[in-house]
């Protein structure tokens, strides 16, 4: 076993690797960028090395600096985590050339599976079924459009490199092919440095089911059953589970045998995942699945497999990379119970899952697992940490295991209801709505489920009067316990002629709220909400909704929903009249990738004006109303949250 390893990653996966390394007595070296100088993974590691500025191209993608850090600290091996350089064969070559061990597959194996088109040709040769489509080298638009017609619409344009839904577009009509191809190529080039694509038949009711495989350097390869990752938005996974609902013994046998066959075809060593697309239009059948791609690394959702098999996949990675054989044979790997993993992101589900930033002023996870269940919280952040625009906005993965699917799903719902985040917009309520969706609960899930139900899944009801009352009370600090409460800001105390009271101003969305909070003799508080609200008597503090105050705001938690209210500073000189109503501002920090209009152009509401690249994805910024453009941001500009992107001629608005 290694004495010391370097982890070429950040966030929750770096923390995850460190935990297993500690268990095995292996020392760890973290690397970090400027943005991550005080990150949790840096604190947890035995040593840490600074490798550059915040942008990934100047830090976590700098293989030369990472190898130099490993050599300087005496690390014997490098664990790549997932993303960044984990599937870069040139980096593997650099690591081995330096006399270090890459904790993962060989460069040859990564190259064999790194490009989707070449991988599918290889799988066809190995006898693994593949999706009908064009996987050739020629990339002329006329040829690709012709192949799309031959395949038959709808088709899926996919970047041949990388993954995570980047560089992927569904096309339903020939007239939309050119625009979709351009967008897929731009996104693929930005994410992977390769704009080449393949075109495949779009399966009408697709299930995304993948098999965890593991190989060693002695020719052994096993599977650890399947995971269902069909619950996706924007081609990115949201909730994963194992085993796959509705899985039949016949399909499991065919799929796992194909997965092991694929791994052996490239002499695979280490953790890998064979991803299949399954046609579920007539149920799960052994002849209706096709190879999609292989991820030659540890997956984000690997805890799902660990919980149902009892295997520590990171430990297996370290053991195999250090020269050991696989710890178990196929017959020794068993499947037990059911597991769900929900990805908690800083994003606004109601706005098309727009990534969010912010400081996690309040972050609280369940203290204990739900009854008759086990849980894991995989995170790389703490309360007080900031969600950076430079990296993926994941906050945590909530993982739960129980005896069967229904029990595990109930436990997941409870975990989500007990999770509290304030300081950034998060998707907790969306995850809870998905977990409660009737089709999802019944196991009738496919990759289009979220899209079909998106309006219902992302809708958040307006706060009840009791919720607003709780926010007003929290804004006074009246409920703060013991010595933490400020005696000058609380309402309890002596009043000779009348009940102590305070007027509180709140804002929720576009609504301004004025409340009068007063202390009652019995220790409770009364909150009167001015018109259009009625007077509301709050409950005893012990039964009130959970609430937390943070700078300038109050968040009230009701189940998995967090209602955030702004608490205006009465001394601040707000000048909202100066806000540019005739302008369009950046919804997040990012890079202006493409501009589709110019000053002087007359535009209509909904017309795409520019494309903003942020959080490794492209976001179209459209005109909010009809008008004439006075100014528009130039291509290549790096903008911050709130930067004016477009100004309109004032009298042009209708």
XYZ file of C-alpha atoms in Angstrom:
654
model
C 0.000 0.000 0.000
C 1.121 3.556 -0.697
C 2.529 5.694 2.086
C 1.412 9.011 0.609
C -0.818 10.031 -2.297
C -1.693 13.350 -3.910
C -5.318 14.104 -4.786
C -5.564 16.048 -8.052
C -9.037 17.393 -7.338
C -11.129 19.506 -5.006
C -14.461 19.594 -3.181
C -16.435 16.594 -2.017
C -14.524 13.977 -4.021
C -11.197 15.123 -2.578
C -12.708 14.893 0.916
C -14.099 11.452 0.073
C -10.692 10.114 -0.999
C -9.043 11.574 2.101
C -11.447 9.699 4.397
C -10.587 6.308 2.921
C -6.874 7.125 2.821
C -6.997 7.905 6.540
C -8.717 4.593 7.206
C -5.868 2.799 5.412
C -3.119 4.843 7.091
C -2.183 6.618 3.851
C -1.074 10.254 4.099
C -2.622 12.738 1.685
C -1.549 15.840 -0.201
C -4.201 18.310 -1.390
C -3.811 20.819 -4.193
C -5.713 24.073 -4.308
C -6.322 27.216 -6.339
C -6.656 30.769 -5.057
C -10.419 30.299 -4.628
C -9.877 27.129 -2.570
C -7.173 28.353 -0.204
C -9.428 27.776 2.825
C -11.468 24.897 1.412
C -12.456 21.844 3.448
C -10.309 19.417 1.441
C -7.262 21.588 2.134
C -8.000 21.515 5.846
C -8.535 17.748 5.895
C -5.359 16.730 4.036
C -2.023 16.152 5.756
C -0.336 18.612 3.371
C -1.515 21.107 0.763
C 0.139 22.735 -2.248
C -1.015 25.862 -4.077
C -1.145 25.269 -7.852
C -2.434 28.503 -9.349
C -5.223 31.052 -9.851
C -8.922 30.216 -9.589
C -9.759 29.369 -13.237
C -9.424 25.621 -13.827
C -7.223 26.123 -16.870
C -4.671 27.803 -14.617
C -4.863 25.382 -11.690
C -6.708 22.041 -11.647
C -6.005 21.418 -15.334
C -2.294 22.180 -14.989
C -0.922 18.648 -15.033
C 2.660 19.891 -14.892
C 2.070 21.722 -11.607
C 0.203 18.779 -10.112
C 2.992 16.323 -10.940
C 5.577 18.785 -9.613
C 3.611 19.047 -6.360
C 3.536 15.247 -6.028
C 7.277 14.976 -6.549
C 8.029 17.845 -4.175
C 5.966 16.336 -1.351
C 7.164 12.760 -1.809
C 3.796 11.383 -2.915
C 3.994 7.988 -4.609
C 0.729 8.131 -6.527
C -1.927 10.543 -7.788
C -5.674 10.041 -7.380
C -7.536 12.094 -10.024
C -11.053 11.996 -8.527
C -13.569 12.732 -11.283
C -13.696 15.560 -13.816
C -10.655 17.758 -14.465
C -7.775 15.460 -15.539
C -9.320 12.150 -14.493
C -9.877 10.952 -18.081
C -6.956 12.699 -19.751
C -4.541 10.073 -21.135
C -1.796 12.654 -21.676
C -1.893 13.416 -17.960
C -1.603 9.696 -17.194
C 1.473 9.543 -19.445
C 2.959 12.539 -17.612
C 2.324 10.899 -14.224
C 3.909 7.571 -15.167
C 6.830 9.274 -16.922
C 7.606 11.019 -13.620
C 7.852 7.638 -11.883
C 4.502 8.031 -10.123
C 1.463 5.751 -10.103
C -1.812 6.930 -11.590
C -4.667 5.598 -9.436
C -6.873 4.594 -12.323
C -6.740 2.882 -15.721
C -3.889 2.989 -18.200
C -3.583 5.758 -20.771
C -4.320 3.154 -23.462
C -7.627 2.190 -21.835
C -8.657 5.827 -21.471
C -7.804 6.522 -25.102
C -9.790 3.499 -26.215
C -12.923 4.764 -24.481
C -12.251 8.505 -24.412
C -13.944 9.322 -27.713
C -17.525 8.114 -27.988
C -17.373 7.355 -31.701
C -14.207 5.225 -31.493
C -15.486 3.533 -28.324
C -18.693 2.496 -30.022
C -16.822 1.040 -32.966
C -14.674 -0.902 -30.493
C -17.736 -2.158 -28.621
C -19.343 -3.322 -31.866
C -16.240 -5.384 -32.528
C -16.395 -6.810 -28.979
C -20.019 -7.845 -29.440
C -21.559 -5.199 -27.162
C -24.801 -3.672 -28.548
C -24.545 0.038 -29.497
C -27.115 2.762 -30.259
C -27.926 3.185 -33.982
C -26.214 6.301 -35.302
C -23.281 7.924 -37.100
C -19.955 7.493 -35.304
C -17.596 8.360 -38.166
C -14.718 10.817 -38.465
C -16.177 13.138 -41.129
C -17.689 16.272 -39.575
C -19.026 18.323 -42.484
C -22.437 19.764 -41.643
C -23.953 18.512 -44.897
C -22.873 14.955 -44.105
C -24.046 15.108 -40.493
C -27.421 16.523 -41.513
C -27.737 13.797 -44.139
C -26.939 11.105 -41.557
C -29.544 12.596 -39.216
C -32.172 12.223 -41.930
C -31.096 8.622 -42.534
C -31.308 7.803 -38.830
C -34.684 9.529 -38.519
C -35.735 12.374 -36.231
C -35.611 12.949 -33.340
C -31.827 12.594 -33.124
C -29.274 13.413 -30.456
C -26.110 15.379 -31.263
C -23.393 14.464 -28.763
C -19.858 15.654 -28.231
C -17.579 12.716 -28.871
C -15.363 13.738 -25.925
C -16.260 14.297 -22.275
C -19.638 13.900 -20.614
C -21.968 15.509 -18.072
C -24.460 16.554 -20.740
C -22.105 19.154 -22.208
C -22.102 19.444 -25.985
C -25.404 17.580 -26.250
C -28.531 18.679 -28.129
C -31.783 16.918 -29.000
C -33.081 17.839 -32.467
C -36.692 17.159 -33.463
C -36.780 18.754 -36.932
C -34.283 19.138 -39.812
C -34.698 22.944 -39.764
C -33.221 23.037 -36.237
C -30.203 20.841 -36.953
C -27.731 23.570 -37.955
C -28.388 25.739 -34.889
C -28.230 22.754 -32.529
C -24.994 21.544 -34.108
C -23.362 24.966 -33.671
C -24.362 25.100 -29.999
C -23.162 21.562 -29.316
C -19.818 22.247 -30.988
C -19.221 25.490 -29.097
C -20.013 23.891 -25.751
C -17.905 20.810 -26.528
C -14.951 22.953 -27.582
C -15.144 25.021 -24.398
C -15.525 22.003 -22.105
C -13.237 19.430 -23.743
C -11.147 21.244 -26.360
C -12.738 19.044 -29.059
C -15.758 20.156 -31.098
C -16.320 16.927 -33.017
C -19.675 15.201 -32.551
C -21.613 12.055 -33.306
C -25.289 11.742 -34.215
C -27.541 9.042 -32.759
C -31.157 7.974 -32.785
C -33.058 9.512 -29.887
C -34.844 6.774 -27.952
C -38.448 7.759 -27.189
C -38.590 6.546 -23.573
C -34.928 6.205 -22.609
C -33.695 4.879 -19.298
C -30.093 5.607 -18.328
C -28.812 2.483 -16.566
C -25.118 1.998 -15.900
C -22.972 -0.819 -14.536
C -20.092 -0.357 -12.128
C -17.100 -2.430 -13.248
C -13.724 -2.996 -11.654
C -10.580 -4.571 -13.032
C -7.071 -5.268 -11.799
C -3.658 -5.740 -13.396
C -3.969 -9.537 -13.394
C -6.714 -9.772 -16.006
C -9.597 -9.966 -13.531
C -12.767 -7.919 -14.021
C -16.059 -7.888 -12.111
C -19.277 -5.878 -12.016
C -20.940 -4.438 -8.916
C -24.455 -4.444 -10.360
C -26.298 -1.501 -11.847
C -27.362 2.050 -11.024
C -30.325 3.874 -12.518
C -29.505 7.485 -13.393
C -32.573 8.293 -15.495
C -33.725 11.254 -13.369
C -31.893 14.005 -15.259
C -32.267 17.686 -16.084
C -30.332 19.231 -18.955
C -28.708 15.800 -19.493
C -27.222 15.903 -16.001
C -28.082 13.434 -13.248
C -30.202 14.575 -10.299
C -31.191 11.495 -8.288
C -29.511 8.116 -8.765
C -30.540 4.790 -7.307
C -29.615 1.126 -7.082
C -30.861 -1.321 -8.015
C -32.730 -0.053 -11.085
C -36.511 -0.141 -10.565
C -38.186 -2.818 -12.645
C -34.916 -4.581 -13.391
C -35.461 -8.159 -14.552
C -33.035 -11.038 -13.949
C -32.693 -11.462 -17.724
C -31.746 -7.840 -18.392
C -29.406 -7.683 -15.403
C -27.573 -10.786 -16.610
C -27.283 -9.488 -20.175
C -26.251 -5.986 -19.127
C -23.670 -6.945 -16.498
C -22.135 -9.547 -18.812
C -21.869 -6.921 -21.555
C -20.277 -4.481 -19.080
C -17.617 -6.968 -17.997
C -17.013 -7.905 -21.636
C -16.466 -4.210 -22.447
C -13.988 -3.818 -19.572
C -12.017 -6.901 -20.570
C -11.912 -5.769 -24.213
C -9.613 -2.904 -23.204
C -7.743 -4.742 -20.382
C -9.288 -2.355 -17.888
C -7.795 -1.765 -14.442
C -9.468 0.273 -11.705
C -12.982 1.670 -11.243
C -15.067 2.319 -14.341
C -18.667 2.632 -15.439
C -20.311 1.259 -18.556
C -23.333 3.416 -19.392
C -26.271 1.985 -21.319
C -29.336 3.567 -22.866
C -32.410 1.374 -22.424
C -35.675 1.572 -24.367
C -38.325 1.361 -21.640
C -41.321 1.950 -23.901
C -42.400 -1.686 -23.423
C -40.778 -2.378 -20.066
C -37.195 -3.511 -19.471
C -36.173 -6.215 -21.933
C -32.864 -7.966 -22.463
C -32.748 -7.045 -26.170
C -33.525 -3.311 -25.757
C -30.328 -1.873 -24.285
C -27.319 -0.335 -26.012
C -23.837 0.790 -25.032
C -23.657 4.560 -24.702
C -20.202 5.316 -23.297
C -17.672 4.336 -20.665
C -16.480 6.606 -17.883
C -12.925 5.548 -17.133
C -12.942 6.889 -13.590
C -14.859 6.894 -10.339
C -18.395 8.260 -10.814
C -20.028 11.053 -8.834
C -22.743 8.556 -7.853
C -20.370 5.811 -6.664
C -21.779 5.920 -3.073
C -24.992 4.360 -4.436
C -23.068 1.221 -5.380
C -21.084 1.254 -2.142
C -24.247 1.302 -0.040
C -25.904 -1.675 -1.754
C -22.736 -3.818 -1.970
C -20.844 -2.828 1.184
C -17.716 -2.189 -0.916
C -15.445 0.851 -0.485
C -14.613 1.604 -4.127
C -11.907 4.125 -3.232
C -10.192 1.487 -1.098
C -10.342 -0.910 -4.053
C -8.803 1.797 -6.243
C -5.874 2.223 -3.879
C -5.336 -1.499 -3.459
C -5.451 -2.298 -7.177
C -3.206 0.656 -8.080
C -0.661 -0.475 -5.461
C -0.434 -3.891 -7.151
C -2.992 -6.020 -5.319
C -5.595 -8.266 -6.919
C -9.298 -7.481 -6.697
C -10.402 -7.941 -3.060
C -13.454 -10.020 -4.065
C -14.502 -12.402 -6.814
C -17.775 -11.962 -8.688
C -19.570 -14.578 -6.558
C -18.566 -12.755 -3.375
C -20.218 -9.460 -4.420
C -23.850 -9.324 -3.332
C -26.680 -6.818 -3.637
C -28.568 -5.734 -0.496
C -31.442 -3.285 -0.020
C -32.009 -0.070 -1.971
C -30.135 3.235 -2.121
C -30.869 6.746 -3.388
C -28.469 9.642 -3.898
C -29.749 13.210 -4.374
C -27.434 15.930 -5.649
C -27.884 19.172 -3.720
C -26.896 22.075 -5.991
C -26.720 25.850 -5.736
C -29.117 26.512 -8.583
C -32.501 28.059 -9.310
C -34.752 25.242 -10.516
C -37.590 27.662 -11.315
C -35.320 29.545 -13.733
C -34.271 26.598 -15.834
C -31.815 25.279 -13.207
C -29.676 28.380 -13.522
C -26.486 27.930 -11.456
C -26.232 30.192 -8.413
C -23.435 31.607 -6.298
C -23.399 32.987 -2.773
C -22.085 32.397 0.715
C -23.468 29.479 2.717
C -24.349 31.527 5.786
C -26.331 28.590 7.169
C -25.781 24.930 6.297
C -27.313 22.125 8.316
C -27.740 18.456 7.442
C -29.693 15.812 9.383
C -27.951 14.843 12.609
C -29.039 11.215 12.392
C -30.351 8.817 9.784
C -34.102 8.330 9.402
C -35.543 5.374 11.285
C -34.617 1.969 9.839
C -32.216 3.551 7.345
C -28.548 4.428 6.953
C -27.299 7.693 5.470
C -24.193 9.424 4.160
C -23.605 13.120 3.559
C -20.897 13.663 0.936
C -19.814 17.307 0.904
C -16.800 19.515 0.412
C -18.174 22.689 1.989
C -19.047 24.052 5.408
C -21.208 26.884 6.723
C -19.489 30.136 5.786
C -17.965 28.805 2.553
C -18.710 30.512 -0.752
C -20.101 28.865 -3.879
C -17.589 29.930 -6.504
C -18.474 30.704 -10.139
C -15.310 28.878 -11.187
C -16.441 25.340 -10.327
C -19.406 23.004 -10.297
C -22.067 24.372 -7.878
C -22.646 21.098 -6.026
C -23.089 21.546 -2.277
C -23.552 17.933 -1.204
C -24.795 14.470 -2.072
C -27.456 13.056 0.255
C -27.249 9.256 0.243
C -29.687 6.921 1.998
C -30.021 3.137 2.227
C -32.949 1.031 3.439
C -34.379 -2.472 3.058
C -36.461 -1.704 -0.053
C -37.193 1.082 -2.543
C -40.272 2.468 -0.783
C -38.473 2.654 2.574
C -35.386 4.257 1.018
C -37.497 6.833 -0.823
C -39.333 7.775 2.377
C -35.980 8.160 4.123
C -34.694 10.379 1.296
C -37.740 12.626 1.613
C -37.107 12.931 5.352
C -33.445 13.793 4.802
C -34.367 16.523 2.313
C -36.972 17.938 4.702
C -34.308 18.182 7.432
C -31.653 19.833 5.235
C -31.259 23.610 5.631
C -29.284 25.970 3.378
C -29.390 29.769 3.508
C -27.270 32.238 1.576
C -27.691 30.822 -1.915
C -30.569 29.611 -4.026
C -30.640 25.796 -3.839
C -32.590 22.911 -5.386
C -33.725 21.203 -2.157
C -37.421 21.850 -2.794
C -37.112 20.559 -6.358
C -35.427 17.361 -5.163
C -38.191 16.836 -2.604
C -40.866 17.406 -5.242
C -39.179 14.881 -7.528
C -38.927 12.341 -4.711
C -42.678 12.821 -4.113
C -43.642 12.669 -7.808
C -46.142 9.863 -8.416
C -44.359 8.478 -11.493
C -40.948 8.606 -9.819
C -42.327 6.939 -6.683
C -43.783 4.173 -8.849
C -40.415 3.623 -10.558
C -41.847 4.817 -13.889
C -38.860 7.026 -14.631
C -37.042 7.905 -17.837
C -34.702 10.715 -18.880
C -37.647 12.869 -19.981
C -39.604 12.685 -16.727
C -38.256 15.910 -15.253
C -38.809 17.792 -18.504
C -42.418 16.618 -18.712
C -43.169 17.519 -15.082
C -40.804 20.478 -14.771
C -43.446 23.146 -14.156
C -44.973 21.201 -11.269
C -41.625 20.081 -9.871
C -40.189 23.605 -9.773
C -43.300 25.432 -8.549
C -43.008 26.762 -4.999
C -46.213 27.912 -3.267
C -46.366 31.436 -1.909
C -45.483 31.663 1.772
C -48.392 31.309 4.193
C -49.167 34.087 6.645
C -47.752 31.883 9.400
C -44.487 31.667 7.425
C -44.319 35.436 7.037
C -45.062 35.841 10.749
C -42.206 33.494 11.585
C -39.876 35.542 9.356
C -40.928 38.761 11.059
C -40.364 37.256 14.482
C -36.951 35.891 13.454
C -36.012 39.341 12.162
C -36.419 40.721 15.702
C -34.115 38.076 17.211
C -36.903 37.527 19.735
C -36.608 33.789 19.560
C -32.833 33.646 19.949
C -31.956 31.257 22.783
C -30.101 32.079 25.997
C -26.967 34.230 26.003
C -26.834 34.283 22.184
C -29.790 36.689 22.150
C -29.097 40.415 22.101
C -31.006 41.844 25.130
C -31.366 45.198 23.353
C -32.992 43.684 20.275
C -35.378 41.192 21.904
C -38.968 42.030 22.721
C -39.300 40.281 26.056
C -38.834 42.375 29.145
C -40.583 44.917 31.322
C -43.154 47.354 29.868
C -45.112 49.574 32.305
C -48.067 50.795 30.242
C -48.252 48.625 27.072
C -46.977 45.472 25.435
C -43.510 45.778 23.917
C -43.735 45.837 20.123
C -41.560 46.397 17.073
C -42.364 47.224 13.473
C -40.557 45.008 10.964
C -40.167 45.612 7.230
C -39.678 42.545 5.009
C -39.563 41.917 1.290
C -40.379 38.655 -0.455
C -40.009 38.761 -4.215
C -41.811 41.903 -5.336
C -43.953 42.143 -2.207
C -43.162 44.581 0.589
C -44.418 43.439 3.993
C -44.921 45.458 7.159
C -45.409 43.547 10.409
C -45.898 44.535 14.041
C -44.369 42.055 16.477
C -45.334 42.234 20.140
C -44.536 40.146 23.207
C -47.430 38.551 25.124
C -47.452 38.102 28.897
C -47.482 34.299 28.539
C -44.124 34.348 26.701
C -45.548 33.953 23.202
C -45.457 36.609 20.516
C -48.153 38.154 18.372
C -47.430 39.184 14.802
C -49.902 41.496 13.053
C -49.408 41.683 9.299
C -50.733 44.830 7.679
C -53.171 44.796 4.748
C -53.613 42.713 2.636
C -52.779 40.260 5.445
C -54.803 39.648 8.577
C -53.531 39.604 12.141
C -51.749 36.354 12.912
C -51.024 34.865 16.303
C -47.839 32.846 16.140
C -47.563 29.446 17.735
C -45.412 28.701 20.738
C -41.756 29.108 19.744
C -41.170 25.370 20.112
C -43.640 24.592 17.316
C -42.862 27.466 14.967
C -41.306 26.819 11.558
C -37.522 26.650 11.567
C -35.983 30.051 10.834
C -32.487 31.487 10.584
C -31.315 35.064 10.239
C -28.307 35.943 8.096
C -26.930 39.302 6.874
C -29.833 41.294 5.503
C -32.141 38.271 5.265
C -34.256 35.730 7.088
C -34.912 32.214 5.794
C -37.838 30.148 7.106
C -37.714 26.398 6.446
C -40.907 24.436 5.939
C -40.063 20.886 5.023
C -37.614 21.041 2.123
C -38.703 24.552 1.100
C -36.705 27.552 2.263
C -38.504 30.912 2.066
C -36.034 33.788 2.076
C -37.094 37.318 3.022
C -35.013 40.446 2.669
C -34.790 42.571 5.811
C -34.069 46.115 4.595
C -31.699 48.202 6.672
C -33.777 51.200 7.795
C -30.652 53.374 7.821
C -29.587 52.421 4.301
C -30.351 54.937 1.568
C -31.985 52.654 -0.958
C -32.187 54.213 -4.374
C -34.160 51.682 -6.336
C -35.463 54.404 -8.605
C -32.032 54.461 -10.168
C -32.243 50.816 -11.161
C -31.985 50.447 -14.901
C -35.396 49.157 -15.916
C -34.317 49.570 -19.519
C -31.393 47.184 -19.155
C -30.633 43.481 -19.028
C -28.177 42.278 -16.392
C -26.039 39.151 -16.062
C -27.836 36.583 -13.868
C -24.466 35.151 -12.772
C -20.730 35.675 -13.300
C -19.553 34.372 -16.660
C -17.997 34.896 -20.087
C -19.878 36.483 -22.970
C -19.379 33.672 -25.473
C -21.463 34.846 -28.416
C -23.350 38.041 -29.306
C -26.306 37.766 -31.677
C -27.425 41.396 -31.904
C -25.903 44.852 -32.272
C -26.591 48.405 -31.156
C -29.470 49.846 -33.146
C -31.174 46.487 -33.726
C -34.908 46.255 -33.099
C -35.611 43.057 -31.151
C -38.699 41.256 -29.929
C -39.447 39.694 -26.563
C -37.775 36.286 -26.209
C -35.264 36.873 -29.004
C -31.792 35.448 -28.125
C -29.342 38.337 -27.710
C -26.183 36.685 -26.417
C -24.813 33.496 -24.894
C -23.230 33.594 -21.456
C -20.876 30.763 -20.492
C -20.922 30.056 -16.751
C -20.497 27.028 -14.504
C -19.135 25.112 -17.555
C -22.455 25.477 -19.410
C -23.927 27.862 -22.013
C -26.927 30.034 -21.074
C -28.960 31.969 -23.627
C -29.850 35.537 -22.604
C -33.021 36.655 -24.353
C -34.753 40.021 -24.725
C -37.195 40.619 -21.822
C -39.415 42.818 -24.012
C -39.663 44.363 -27.479
C -37.279 47.247 -27.976
C -34.282 48.810 -29.670
C -30.769 48.049 -28.412
C -28.722 51.065 -27.363
C -25.645 49.123 -26.152
C -24.654 45.463 -25.912
C -21.691 43.773 -24.238
C -18.852 42.654 -26.528
C -17.925 39.014 -27.099
C -15.165 37.738 -24.828
C -16.066 40.024 -21.927
C -15.834 38.505 -18.439
C -18.775 39.809 -16.405
C -19.841 39.592 -12.783
C -23.294 38.965 -11.351
C -25.484 41.999 -12.084
C -23.318 43.483 -14.838
C -25.394 45.304 -17.458
C -25.241 43.208 -20.623
C -27.740 45.110 -22.767
C -29.186 48.623 -22.593
C -32.330 49.510 -24.508
C -33.383 52.838 -25.981
C -35.667 54.144 -23.236
C -38.650 55.107 -25.362
C -38.504 51.843 -27.323
C -40.062 49.704 -24.576
C -43.631 48.638 -25.125
